[in-house]
Amino acid sequence: MSSQAARLVVLVSGSGTNLQSLLDAVADESYGARIVAVGADRVGIEGLARAERAGVPTFVEKLSDHPERDAWDRALAARIAGHRPDLVVCAGFMKILGAPTLAAFPVLNTHPALLPAFPGAHGVRDALSHGVRITGCTVMLADAGVDTGPIIAQEAVPVLDGDDEAALHERIKTVERSLLVETVGRMAREGWTVTGRTFRFGRPGR
């Protein structure tokens, strides 16, 4: 793997299916990125096992190990910083990141709806309840709000007759995995700029 490849720290909280898609992608040198560490907020999860099987260093920073949320925020940011990432990717990470991490690194996140519609923890359920015929997924840069950061990429997923939350979410997750891999690769290879809320691929001056 080229030493010029973008350095990724991936954060997980569960099974790590998005992480696995990224692990598969970085095996190709032309992808332009490498995963230098996988972090989690809990032990004993499949996401960490996937990283370990791939030979990627892991770390765990549990909220319960700290007396207050601010202390956890600072500790997590320090653990991430130790791996000198160019980009932090939340791949099913179920904690809201605090200011120490958001201020120090560009952080990528995904959401199972077409933002700004249906933000929050129940995007799929809310879309179904609202009766929309098209929903989808969003890849964005994280900020201090809940699903309010600059939007990078989106892809639509139709709502089918008879869909329940589980069926719709599974189809969204399939699309989300490929969109995340494509987006991270483009950011690694092409760079990016953000002006206000507008994200553009490409390095400044090009």
mmCIF file of N, CA and C in Angstrom, residues 5 16 19 23 26 29 43-44 46 53 57 61 79 88 116 120 122 127-128 131-132 141 143 160 164 180 200 202 206:
data_model
loop_
_atom_site.group_PDB
_atom_site.id
_atom_site.type_symbol
_atom_site.label_atom_id
_atom_site.label_comp_id
_atom_site.label_asym_id
_atom_site.label_seq_id
_atom_site.Cartn_x
_atom_site.Cartn_y
_atom_site.Cartn_z
ATOM 1 N N ALA A 5 -1.253 6.942 0.566
ATOM 2 C CA ALA A 5 -2.671 6.658 0.710
ATOM 3 C C ALA A 5 -3.224 7.393 1.922
ATOM 4 N N GLY A 16 -20.348 -4.174 11.895
ATOM 5 C CA GLY A 16 -19.255 -3.741 11.029
ATOM 6 C C GLY A 16 -19.409 -4.083 9.562
ATOM 7 N N LEU A 19 -17.811 -1.325 7.662
ATOM 8 C CA LEU A 19 -16.367 -1.493 7.816
ATOM 9 C C LEU A 19 -15.853 -2.563 6.877
ATOM 10 N N LEU A 23 -12.868 -2.376 4.260
ATOM 11 C CA LEU A 23 -11.718 -3.279 4.299
ATOM 12 C C LEU A 23 -11.500 -3.943 2.941
ATOM 13 N N VAL A 26 -10.044 -1.158 0.450
ATOM 14 C CA VAL A 26 -8.660 -0.705 0.617
ATOM 15 C C VAL A 26 -7.652 -1.778 0.246
ATOM 16 N N GLU A 29 -4.853 -1.167 -4.119
ATOM 17 C CA GLU A 29 -4.012 0.015 -3.948
ATOM 18 C C GLU A 29 -4.558 1.231 -4.669
ATOM 19 N N VAL A 43 -16.774 -3.445 23.777
ATOM 20 C CA VAL A 43 -15.971 -4.627 23.464
ATOM 21 C C VAL A 43 -16.883 -5.742 22.949
ATOM 22 N N GLY A 44 -16.260 -6.776 22.391
ATOM 23 C CA GLY A 44 -16.988 -7.986 22.029
ATOM 24 C C GLY A 44 -17.902 -7.859 20.836
ATOM 25 N N GLU A 46 -18.640 -7.648 16.552
ATOM 26 C CA GLU A 46 -18.122 -8.236 15.321
ATOM 27 C C GLU A 46 -17.286 -7.235 14.531
ATOM 28 N N ARG A 53 -9.243 -9.642 12.222
ATOM 29 C CA ARG A 53 -8.980 -10.655 11.188
ATOM 30 C C ARG A 53 -8.222 -10.064 10.008
ATOM 31 N N PRO A 57 -5.069 -2.547 13.533
ATOM 32 C CA PRO A 57 -5.079 -2.233 14.964
ATOM 33 C C PRO A 57 -6.453 -1.742 15.422
ATOM 34 N N GLU A 61 -12.850 2.683 23.513
ATOM 35 C CA GLU A 61 -12.988 3.747 24.501
ATOM 36 C C GLU A 61 -14.441 3.746 24.966
ATOM 37 N N ARG A 79 -7.278 9.109 21.432
ATOM 38 C CA ARG A 79 -7.021 7.782 20.850
ATOM 39 C C ARG A 79 -7.001 7.870 19.327
ATOM 40 N N VAL A 88 -11.794 10.508 9.483
ATOM 41 C CA VAL A 88 -12.439 9.594 10.419
ATOM 42 C C VAL A 88 -13.787 9.209 9.829
ATOM 43 N N PRO A 116 -32.214 16.821 4.095
ATOM 44 C CA PRO A 116 -32.532 17.068 5.500
ATOM 45 C C PRO A 116 -33.827 16.420 5.995
ATOM 46 N N GLY A 120 -32.088 12.030 12.668
ATOM 47 C CA GLY A 120 -32.244 11.382 13.960
ATOM 48 C C GLY A 120 -32.167 9.880 13.898
ATOM 49 N N HIS A 122 -34.306 7.453 13.967
ATOM 50 C CA HIS A 122 -35.332 6.599 13.374
ATOM 51 C C HIS A 122 -35.699 7.053 11.959
ATOM 52 N N ALA A 127 -39.629 7.863 7.791
ATOM 53 C CA ALA A 127 -39.982 7.948 6.380
ATOM 54 C C ALA A 127 -41.209 7.099 6.067
ATOM 55 N N LEU A 128 -41.247 5.884 6.609
ATOM 56 C CA LEU A 128 -42.417 5.025 6.406
ATOM 57 C C LEU A 128 -43.673 5.650 7.003
ATOM 58 N N GLY A 131 -45.189 8.258 4.891
ATOM 59 C CA GLY A 131 -45.794 7.811 3.647
ATOM 60 C C GLY A 131 -45.051 8.193 2.390
ATOM 61 N N VAL A 132 -43.754 8.487 2.490
ATOM 62 C CA VAL A 132 -43.005 8.854 1.285
ATOM 63 C C VAL A 132 -42.868 7.646 0.359
ATOM 64 N N LEU A 141 -20.528 15.144 6.019
ATOM 65 C CA LEU A 141 -19.527 15.497 7.017
ATOM 66 C C LEU A 141 -20.250 15.784 8.323
ATOM 67 N N ASP A 143 -21.097 17.330 11.928
ATOM 68 C CA ASP A 143 -20.867 18.550 12.695
ATOM 69 C C ASP A 143 -21.504 18.376 14.067
ATOM 70 N N LEU A 160 -41.345 0.337 -1.301
ATOM 71 C CA LEU A 160 -42.199 -0.613 -2.006
ATOM 72 C C LEU A 160 -43.461 -0.902 -1.213
ATOM 73 N N ASP A 164 -41.876 -3.059 5.429
ATOM 74 C CA ASP A 164 -41.821 -2.704 6.832
ATOM 75 C C ASP A 164 -40.449 -2.088 7.095
ATOM 76 N N LEU A 180 -20.907 4.728 0.515
ATOM 77 C CA LEU A 180 -19.841 5.087 1.444
ATOM 78 C C LEU A 180 -18.477 4.760 0.865
ATOM 79 N N ARG A 200 -17.542 20.040 -2.309
ATOM 80 C CA ARG A 200 -17.099 19.738 -3.674
ATOM 81 C C ARG A 200 -15.859 18.852 -3.620
ATOM 82 N N GLY A 202 -12.308 17.598 -5.090
ATOM 83 C CA GLY A 202 -11.221 18.314 -5.733
ATOM 84 C C GLY A 202 -10.484 19.187 -4.747
ATOM 85 N N ARG A 206 -7.595 23.582 -7.969
ATOM 86 C CA ARG A 206 -7.584 22.668 -9.122
ATOM 87 C C ARG A 206 -8.902 22.740 -9.852
#
